[in-house]
Amino acid sequence: MIENGQVAMTELRGLLFDVDGTLADTERDGHRVAFNRAFQEAGLVWNWPDALYGELLTITGGKERIRHYIETYLDDFQAPMDLDEFIVGLHQSKTAYYMHLLAGGAIPLRSGVKRLLLEAREVGLRLGIATTTTPENVEALLLNTLGADAVGWFEIIAAGDVVPKKKPAPDIYFYAMEKMGLRPDQCIAFEDSENGIRASHAAGLTSIITVNGYTREHNFADAAIVLDQMGEPDLPFDVLQGDAGDHAYLNIELIKQLHQSRG
Ligand code: XBP
Ligand code: MG
C-alpha cells in the first residue's frame, strides 16, 4: 500500500491458529488413541501404531484418513454397510473417545500458547481458528485447557467439514478471514505441519511454525520462522529456521516484527 509516496506498513490485526499439533500435541496421545479405541469397539482388528499414524497424517481429516487407510492398506475389506455410512459412524465413535480423553485432561496446551493468547487479547489482536478437525474437538480442547470462556476468545472457529476441501487446500483460511473481514496481509497463521503451511501460504498468509515429533522433518521453506515451541521466559525456544533476533520465546513483539518483515 502506497500513501503520500511512501510504503505504508500494514497493521497486524488478526492471529489465526491451527489446532492439532499447534495449540496442543493432540495427535499421538489423543486422536490416534481415539481412532484405535473406535476400531476396537467396532470389532475391527485394525490398529494404528505411532509410526503408521505418522504416515497417515499426510491425509488431513479423520474420515478421509480412515478411507485412505482402507483403500491403501487393506486389500479385501468389505464394509458391513455402505462405506460412507460406515466411515461416518466409526468417526463419530472416534470423536466421542477423543472428547472423553480431553475431558480427562490427557492433552495439555503446548508451551507458550496460553501466555500468547492472553497477551494477544490484551493488545486487542483478533483471534481465529482454522483447522481440519471436528468443531466439537476444538471446543472441548479450549474448555478443558483454558476454561469455559475461552471458546468466546475466538471470533471464528473454522473447522472440519465447513469447507469442502480440507488442508492443504487454503479454503479454511479463506473462510476464517472472510468471516472476520480481514485480508491475508493483516493476519499471521500459526501452523505445525507441511499440510498446514501449504494451506496458509496458498491463502497468502505469513506463517509461524512450531514443529512437533511428527512434523520436524517437514518442508517449511515458506515459513517466516520455524521454532521447536513457542516457549516461555524460563523455557526458551530453539530457532530451527529464520531469525528471532534477541528473542528467546515467541511474544507479540516478535510476531509483529515477523509480520512487518514478510516477503
Ligand atoms: C488435523 C487433522 C485432523 C485430526 C483428526 O490437521 O488432520 O484430521 O488428526 O481430526 P491440521 P478429525 O492440524 O492440519 O488441521 O478426526 O476430527 O478429522
Ligand atoms: Mg496441525
mmCIF file of C-alpha atoms and ligand atoms in Angstrom:
data_model
loop_
_atom_site.group_PDB
_atom_site.id
_atom_site.type_symbol
_atom_site.label_atom_id
_atom_site.label_comp_id
_atom_site.label_asym_id
_atom_site.label_seq_id
_atom_site.Cartn_x
_atom_site.Cartn_y
_atom_site.Cartn_z
ATOM 1 C CA MET A 1 0.000 0.000 0.000
ATOM 2 C CA ILE A 2 1.472 3.407 -1.019
ATOM 3 C CA GLU A 3 0.435 6.573 0.830
ATOM 4 C CA ASN A 4 1.939 10.052 0.140
ATOM 5 C CA GLY A 5 4.654 8.413 -1.941
ATOM 6 C CA GLN A 6 5.683 6.179 0.987
ATOM 7 C CA VAL A 7 5.092 2.486 1.513
ATOM 8 C CA ALA A 8 2.731 2.200 4.497
ATOM 9 C CA MET A 9 3.113 -0.765 6.834
ATOM 10 C CA THR A 10 0.012 -2.926 7.037
ATOM 11 C CA GLU A 11 -1.017 -3.241 10.654
ATOM 12 C CA LEU A 12 -1.261 -6.736 12.114
ATOM 13 C CA ARG A 13 -4.895 -7.281 13.122
ATOM 14 C CA GLY A 14 -5.538 -10.991 13.488
ATOM 15 C CA LEU A 15 -3.917 -14.234 14.598
ATOM 16 C CA LEU A 16 -5.190 -17.446 13.002
ATOM 17 C CA PHE A 17 -4.385 -20.684 14.795
ATOM 18 C CA ASP A 18 -4.256 -24.253 13.633
ATOM 19 C CA VAL A 19 -5.244 -26.605 16.467
ATOM 20 C CA ASP A 20 -3.811 -30.114 16.165
ATOM 21 C CA GLY A 21 -0.080 -30.040 16.713
ATOM 22 C CA THR A 22 -0.039 -26.256 17.157
ATOM 23 C CA LEU A 23 -2.167 -25.427 20.205
ATOM 24 C CA ALA A 24 -1.619 -28.899 21.641
ATOM 25 C CA ASP A 25 0.114 -32.165 20.784
ATOM 26 C CA THR A 26 -3.183 -33.877 20.132
ATOM 27 C CA GLU A 27 -2.237 -36.454 17.549
ATOM 28 C CA ARG A 28 -0.184 -39.254 19.120
ATOM 29 C CA ASP A 29 -1.855 -39.468 22.535
ATOM 30 C CA GLY A 30 -5.234 -38.073 21.515
ATOM 31 C CA HIS A 31 -6.584 -38.627 18.016
ATOM 32 C CA ARG A 32 -4.506 -41.777 17.395
ATOM 33 C CA VAL A 33 -5.642 -43.403 20.640
ATOM 34 C CA ALA A 34 -9.269 -42.457 19.938
ATOM 35 C CA PHE A 35 -9.140 -43.977 16.446
ATOM 36 C CA ASN A 36 -7.785 -47.225 17.883
ATOM 37 C CA ARG A 37 -10.479 -47.362 20.585
ATOM 38 C CA ALA A 38 -13.183 -46.786 17.983
ATOM 39 C CA PHE A 39 -11.747 -49.590 15.831
ATOM 40 C CA GLN A 40 -11.740 -51.929 18.801
ATOM 41 C CA GLU A 41 -15.298 -51.026 19.756
ATOM 42 C CA ALA A 42 -16.418 -51.733 16.191
ATOM 43 C CA GLY A 43 -14.855 -55.201 16.395
ATOM 44 C CA LEU A 44 -12.127 -54.357 13.888
ATOM 45 C CA VAL A 45 -8.610 -55.750 14.257
ATOM 46 C CA TRP A 46 -7.146 -52.505 12.911
ATOM 47 C CA ASN A 47 -4.502 -50.775 14.971
ATOM 48 C CA TRP A 48 -2.594 -47.591 14.161
ATOM 49 C CA PRO A 49 0.784 -47.603 15.927
ATOM 50 C CA ASP A 50 2.799 -44.411 16.231
ATOM 51 C CA ALA A 51 4.914 -44.845 13.062
ATOM 52 C CA LEU A 52 1.990 -45.786 10.819
ATOM 53 C CA TYR A 53 -0.030 -42.884 12.223
ATOM 54 C CA GLY A 54 2.793 -40.520 11.226
ATOM 55 C CA GLU A 55 2.347 -41.711 7.615
ATOM 56 C CA LEU A 56 -1.424 -41.482 7.803
ATOM 57 C CA LEU A 57 -1.182 -37.864 8.969
ATOM 58 C CA THR A 58 -0.343 -36.861 5.396
ATOM 59 C CA ILE A 59 -4.102 -37.199 4.900
ATOM 60 C CA THR A 60 -5.909 -34.496 6.885
ATOM 61 C CA GLY A 61 -9.367 -35.140 8.278
ATOM 62 C CA GLY A 62 -10.289 -38.202 10.303
ATOM 63 C CA LYS A 63 -12.909 -39.551 7.896
ATOM 64 C CA GLU A 64 -10.574 -39.000 4.952
ATOM 65 C CA ARG A 65 -7.773 -40.749 6.892
ATOM 66 C CA ILE A 66 -9.921 -43.828 7.570
ATOM 67 C CA ARG A 67 -10.929 -44.033 3.908
ATOM 68 C CA HIS A 68 -7.295 -43.684 2.818
ATOM 69 C CA TYR A 69 -6.285 -46.471 5.213
ATOM 70 C CA ILE A 70 -8.937 -48.814 3.823
ATOM 71 C CA GLU A 71 -8.005 -48.045 0.223
ATOM 72 C CA THR A 72 -4.227 -48.142 0.689
ATOM 73 C CA TYR A 73 -3.539 -50.707 3.406
ATOM 74 C CA LEU A 74 -6.416 -53.218 3.239
ATOM 75 C CA ASP A 75 -6.777 -55.371 0.169
ATOM 76 C CA ASP A 76 -10.122 -57.048 0.651
ATOM 77 C CA PHE A 77 -12.028 -55.125 3.328
ATOM 78 C CA GLN A 78 -15.803 -55.419 2.986
ATOM 79 C CA ALA A 79 -17.695 -52.783 4.952
ATOM 80 C CA PRO A 80 -20.771 -54.220 6.732
ATOM 81 C CA MET A 81 -22.865 -51.422 5.168
ATOM 82 C CA ASP A 82 -22.485 -48.533 2.733
ATOM 83 C CA LEU A 83 -18.832 -47.464 3.051
ATOM 84 C CA ASP A 84 -19.600 -43.742 3.533
ATOM 85 C CA GLU A 85 -22.050 -44.509 6.350
ATOM 86 C CA PHE A 86 -19.619 -46.951 7.909
ATOM 87 C CA ILE A 87 -16.851 -44.347 7.953
ATOM 88 C CA VAL A 88 -19.137 -41.664 9.377
ATOM 89 C CA GLY A 89 -20.259 -43.996 12.183
ATOM 90 C CA LEU A 90 -16.718 -45.065 13.013
ATOM 91 C CA HIS A 91 -15.593 -41.446 13.041
ATOM 92 C CA GLN A 92 -18.431 -40.416 15.355
ATOM 93 C CA SER A 93 -17.305 -43.062 17.805
ATOM 94 C CA LYS A 94 -13.698 -41.821 17.454
ATOM 95 C CA THR A 95 -14.821 -38.246 18.209
ATOM 96 C CA ALA A 96 -16.610 -39.418 21.368
ATOM 97 C CA TYR A 97 -13.471 -41.233 22.571
ATOM 98 C CA TYR A 98 -11.329 -38.206 21.748
ATOM 99 C CA MET A 99 -13.584 -35.853 23.683
ATOM 100 C CA HIS A 100 -13.514 -38.267 26.604
ATOM 101 C CA LEU A 101 -9.696 -38.158 26.564
ATOM 102 C CA LEU A 102 -9.750 -34.361 26.564
ATOM 103 C CA ALA A 103 -12.259 -34.255 29.413
ATOM 104 C CA GLY A 104 -9.867 -36.425 31.428
ATOM 105 C CA GLY A 105 -7.122 -33.826 30.950
ATOM 106 C CA ALA A 106 -4.980 -36.107 28.738
ATOM 107 C CA ILE A 107 -3.803 -33.299 26.445
ATOM 108 C CA PRO A 108 -2.296 -30.044 27.784
ATOM 109 C CA LEU A 109 -1.650 -26.951 25.660
ATOM 110 C CA ARG A 110 1.851 -26.585 24.215
ATOM 111 C CA SER A 111 4.319 -24.224 25.872
ATOM 112 C CA GLY A 112 3.595 -20.538 25.404
ATOM 113 C CA VAL A 113 0.128 -20.966 23.913
ATOM 114 C CA LYS A 114 -1.882 -19.688 26.864
ATOM 115 C CA ARG A 115 0.529 -16.810 27.519
ATOM 116 C CA LEU A 116 0.429 -15.756 23.873
ATOM 117 C CA LEU A 117 -3.373 -15.873 23.664
ATOM 118 C CA LEU A 118 -3.671 -13.729 26.798
ATOM 119 C CA GLU A 119 -1.070 -11.284 25.505
ATOM 120 C CA ALA A 120 -2.861 -11.039 22.144
ATOM 121 C CA ARG A 121 -6.172 -10.323 23.854
ATOM 122 C CA GLU A 122 -4.561 -7.656 25.996
ATOM 123 C CA VAL A 123 -3.243 -5.733 22.968
ATOM 124 C CA GLY A 124 -6.507 -6.145 21.048
ATOM 125 C CA LEU A 125 -5.403 -8.599 18.376
ATOM 126 C CA ARG A 126 -8.329 -10.540 16.960
ATOM 127 C CA LEU A 127 -8.251 -14.338 17.207
ATOM 128 C CA GLY A 128 -9.499 -17.053 14.878
ATOM 129 C CA ILE A 129 -9.127 -20.795 14.402
ATOM 130 C CA ALA A 130 -8.583 -22.573 11.091
ATOM 131 C CA THR A 131 -8.410 -26.349 11.451
ATOM 132 C CA THR A 132 -9.423 -29.550 9.734
ATOM 133 C CA THR A 133 -10.581 -31.267 12.896
ATOM 134 C CA THR A 134 -14.204 -31.605 14.010
ATOM 135 C CA PRO A 135 -15.600 -28.412 15.670
ATOM 136 C CA GLU A 136 -16.617 -30.216 18.915
ATOM 137 C CA ASN A 137 -12.977 -31.268 19.350
ATOM 138 C CA VAL A 138 -11.782 -27.661 19.280
ATOM 139 C CA GLU A 139 -14.353 -26.507 21.802
ATOM 140 C CA ALA A 140 -13.535 -29.443 24.084
ATOM 141 C CA LEU A 141 -9.801 -28.684 23.926
ATOM 142 C CA LEU A 142 -10.328 -24.997 24.756
ATOM 143 C CA LEU A 143 -12.810 -25.774 27.512
ATOM 144 C CA ASN A 144 -10.616 -28.372 29.177
ATOM 145 C CA THR A 145 -7.377 -26.405 28.990
ATOM 146 C CA LEU A 146 -8.375 -22.722 29.246
ATOM 147 C CA GLY A 147 -11.836 -22.841 30.786
ATOM 148 C CA ALA A 148 -15.380 -22.212 29.640
ATOM 149 C CA ASP A 149 -14.820 -18.609 28.498
ATOM 150 C CA ALA A 150 -12.018 -19.423 26.073
ATOM 151 C CA VAL A 151 -14.272 -20.511 23.196
ATOM 152 C CA GLY A 152 -15.513 -16.908 23.149
ATOM 153 C CA TRP A 153 -11.981 -15.544 22.794
ATOM 154 C CA PHE A 154 -12.090 -16.637 19.140
ATOM 155 C CA GLU A 155 -14.242 -14.708 16.680
ATOM 156 C CA ILE A 156 -14.464 -17.722 14.422
ATOM 157 C CA ILE A 157 -13.795 -21.402 14.920
ATOM 158 C CA ALA A 158 -13.468 -22.526 11.304
ATOM 159 C CA ALA A 159 -13.317 -26.304 11.461
ATOM 160 C CA GLY A 160 -13.928 -29.636 9.782
ATOM 161 C CA ASP A 161 -16.453 -30.045 7.003
ATOM 162 C CA VAL A 162 -17.449 -26.353 6.838
ATOM 163 C CA VAL A 163 -15.422 -26.130 3.622
ATOM 164 C CA PRO A 164 -15.409 -28.923 1.018
ATOM 165 C CA LYS A 165 -11.606 -29.097 0.704
ATOM 166 C CA LYS A 166 -9.505 -29.551 3.847
ATOM 167 C CA LYS A 167 -5.841 -28.542 4.221
ATOM 168 C CA PRO A 168 -3.528 -28.450 2.290
ATOM 169 C CA ALA A 169 -6.211 -26.517 0.376
ATOM 170 C CA PRO A 170 -6.358 -22.888 1.571
ATOM 171 C CA ASP A 171 -10.178 -22.904 1.832
ATOM 172 C CA ILE A 172 -10.431 -22.998 5.632
ATOM 173 C CA TYR A 173 -8.170 -19.938 5.925
ATOM 174 C CA PHE A 174 -10.158 -18.053 3.281
ATOM 175 C CA TYR A 175 -13.329 -18.960 5.159
ATOM 176 C CA ALA A 176 -11.966 -17.739 8.515
ATOM 177 C CA MET A 177 -10.667 -14.464 7.060
ATOM 178 C CA GLU A 178 -13.913 -13.807 5.231
ATOM 179 C CA LYS A 179 -15.888 -14.289 8.469
ATOM 180 C CA MET A 180 -13.504 -11.928 10.300
ATOM 181 C CA GLY A 181 -13.468 -9.371 7.496
ATOM 182 C CA LEU A 182 -9.660 -9.453 7.356
ATOM 183 C CA ARG A 183 -7.192 -9.709 4.491
ATOM 184 C CA PRO A 184 -4.231 -12.139 4.478
ATOM 185 C CA ASP A 185 -1.724 -9.282 4.849
ATOM 186 C CA GLN A 186 -3.442 -8.273 8.107
ATOM 187 C CA CYS A 187 -3.035 -11.711 9.702
ATOM 188 C CA ILE A 188 -0.475 -14.270 10.803
ATOM 189 C CA ALA A 189 -1.062 -18.028 10.711
ATOM 190 C CA PHE A 190 0.281 -20.467 13.304
ATOM 191 C CA GLU A 191 0.902 -23.964 11.991
ATOM 192 C CA ASP A 192 2.855 -27.115 12.794
ATOM 193 C CA SER A 193 2.839 -29.179 9.604
ATOM 194 C CA GLU A 194 3.586 -29.157 5.901
ATOM 195 C CA ASN A 195 -0.082 -29.581 5.011
ATOM 196 C CA GLY A 196 -0.788 -26.668 7.337
ATOM 197 C CA ILE A 197 1.717 -24.265 5.800
ATOM 198 C CA ARG A 198 0.695 -25.302 2.301
ATOM 199 C CA ALA A 199 -2.803 -24.153 3.222
ATOM 200 C CA SER A 200 -1.793 -20.920 4.967
ATOM 201 C CA HIS A 201 0.774 -19.999 2.314
ATOM 202 C CA ALA A 202 -1.697 -20.632 -0.513
ATOM 203 C CA ALA A 203 -4.096 -18.341 1.346
ATOM 204 C CA GLY A 204 -1.468 -15.575 1.196
ATOM 205 C CA LEU A 205 -0.624 -15.653 4.896
ATOM 206 C CA THR A 206 2.693 -15.225 6.676
ATOM 207 C CA SER A 207 3.206 -18.354 8.795
ATOM 208 C CA ILE A 208 4.929 -19.094 12.085
ATOM 209 C CA ILE A 209 5.697 -22.774 12.599
ATOM 210 C CA THR A 210 6.124 -24.695 15.823
ATOM 211 C CA VAL A 211 7.141 -28.249 14.941
ATOM 212 C CA ASN A 212 6.360 -31.446 16.827
ATOM 213 C CA GLY A 213 7.616 -35.022 16.703
ATOM 214 C CA TYR A 214 5.607 -35.865 13.592
ATOM 215 C CA THR A 215 6.487 -32.722 11.625
ATOM 216 C CA ARG A 216 10.105 -31.826 12.457
ATOM 217 C CA GLU A 217 11.358 -33.045 9.056
ATOM 218 C CA HIS A 218 8.583 -31.416 7.011
ATOM 219 C CA ASN A 219 9.313 -28.768 4.384
ATOM 220 C CA PHE A 220 8.761 -25.292 5.831
ATOM 221 C CA ALA A 221 10.578 -23.301 3.132
ATOM 222 C CA ASP A 222 7.726 -20.758 3.053
ATOM 223 C CA ALA A 223 7.702 -20.077 6.805
ATOM 224 C CA ALA A 224 8.604 -16.720 8.367
ATOM 225 C CA ILE A 225 10.231 -18.692 11.182
ATOM 226 C CA VAL A 226 10.349 -22.300 12.390
ATOM 227 C CA LEU A 227 10.565 -22.948 16.140
ATOM 228 C CA ASP A 228 10.558 -26.083 18.247
ATOM 229 C CA GLN A 229 7.938 -24.465 20.510
ATOM 230 C CA MET A 230 6.543 -21.013 21.344
ATOM 231 C CA GLY A 231 8.382 -21.193 24.627
ATOM 232 C CA GLU A 232 8.219 -19.245 27.864
ATOM 233 C CA PRO A 233 10.554 -16.760 29.592
ATOM 234 C CA ASP A 234 12.016 -19.698 31.537
ATOM 235 C CA LEU A 235 11.691 -22.181 28.649
ATOM 236 C CA PRO A 236 13.428 -20.720 25.581
ATOM 237 C CA PHE A 237 12.643 -21.900 22.074
ATOM 238 C CA ASP A 238 15.118 -23.342 19.566
ATOM 239 C CA VAL A 239 15.072 -21.499 16.257
ATOM 240 C CA LEU A 240 15.170 -24.148 13.515
ATOM 241 C CA GLN A 241 14.847 -21.745 10.591
ATOM 242 C CA GLY A 242 14.711 -17.941 10.329
ATOM 243 C CA ASP A 243 15.758 -15.127 12.648
ATOM 244 C CA ALA A 244 14.306 -14.406 16.078
ATOM 245 C CA GLY A 245 16.729 -11.565 16.861
ATOM 246 C CA ASP A 246 17.250 -11.298 20.613
ATOM 247 C CA HIS A 247 14.015 -13.056 21.445
ATOM 248 C CA ALA A 248 14.090 -16.260 23.477
ATOM 249 C CA TYR A 249 10.364 -17.019 23.292
ATOM 250 C CA LEU A 250 7.515 -16.080 20.980
ATOM 251 C CA ASN A 251 5.694 -12.932 22.039
ATOM 252 C CA ILE A 252 3.586 -10.303 20.289
ATOM 253 C CA GLU A 253 6.602 -8.083 19.676
ATOM 254 C CA LEU A 254 8.385 -10.843 17.730
ATOM 255 C CA ILE A 255 5.194 -11.743 15.865
ATOM 256 C CA LYS A 256 4.797 -8.094 14.786
ATOM 257 C CA GLN A 257 8.426 -7.996 13.629
ATOM 258 C CA LEU A 258 7.942 -11.155 11.571
ATOM 259 C CA HIS A 259 4.744 -9.717 10.128
ATOM 260 C CA GLN A 260 6.477 -6.498 9.076
ATOM 261 C CA SER A 261 9.440 -8.275 7.504
ATOM 262 C CA ARG A 262 7.287 -10.669 5.492
ATOM 263 C CA GLY A 263 8.278 -11.058 1.850
HETATM 264 C C1 XBP B 1 -5.513 -32.139 11.827
HETATM 265 C C2 XBP B 1 -6.078 -33.342 11.245
HETATM 266 C C3 XBP B 1 -7.251 -33.945 11.832
HETATM 267 C C4 XBP B 1 -7.061 -34.684 13.118
HETATM 268 C C5 XBP B 1 -8.269 -35.527 13.400
HETATM 269 O O1 XBP B 1 -4.772 -31.432 10.827
HETATM 270 O O2 XBP B 1 -5.596 -33.824 10.241
HETATM 271 O O3 XBP B 1 -7.743 -34.869 10.903
HETATM 272 O O4 XBP B 1 -5.941 -35.547 13.002
HETATM 273 O O5 XBP B 1 -9.425 -34.771 13.455
HETATM 274 P P1 XBP B 1 -4.463 -29.858 10.985
HETATM 275 P P2 XBP B 1 -10.848 -35.342 12.970
HETATM 276 O O6 XBP B 1 -3.738 -29.690 12.277
HETATM 277 O O7 XBP B 1 -3.585 -29.544 9.805
HETATM 278 O O8 XBP B 1 -5.773 -29.114 10.944
HETATM 279 O O9 XBP B 1 -10.845 -36.814 13.229
HETATM 280 O O10 XBP B 1 -11.854 -34.600 13.822
HETATM 281 O O11 XBP B 1 -10.978 -35.037 11.493
HETATM 282 MG MG MG B 2 -1.761 -29.065 12.663
#
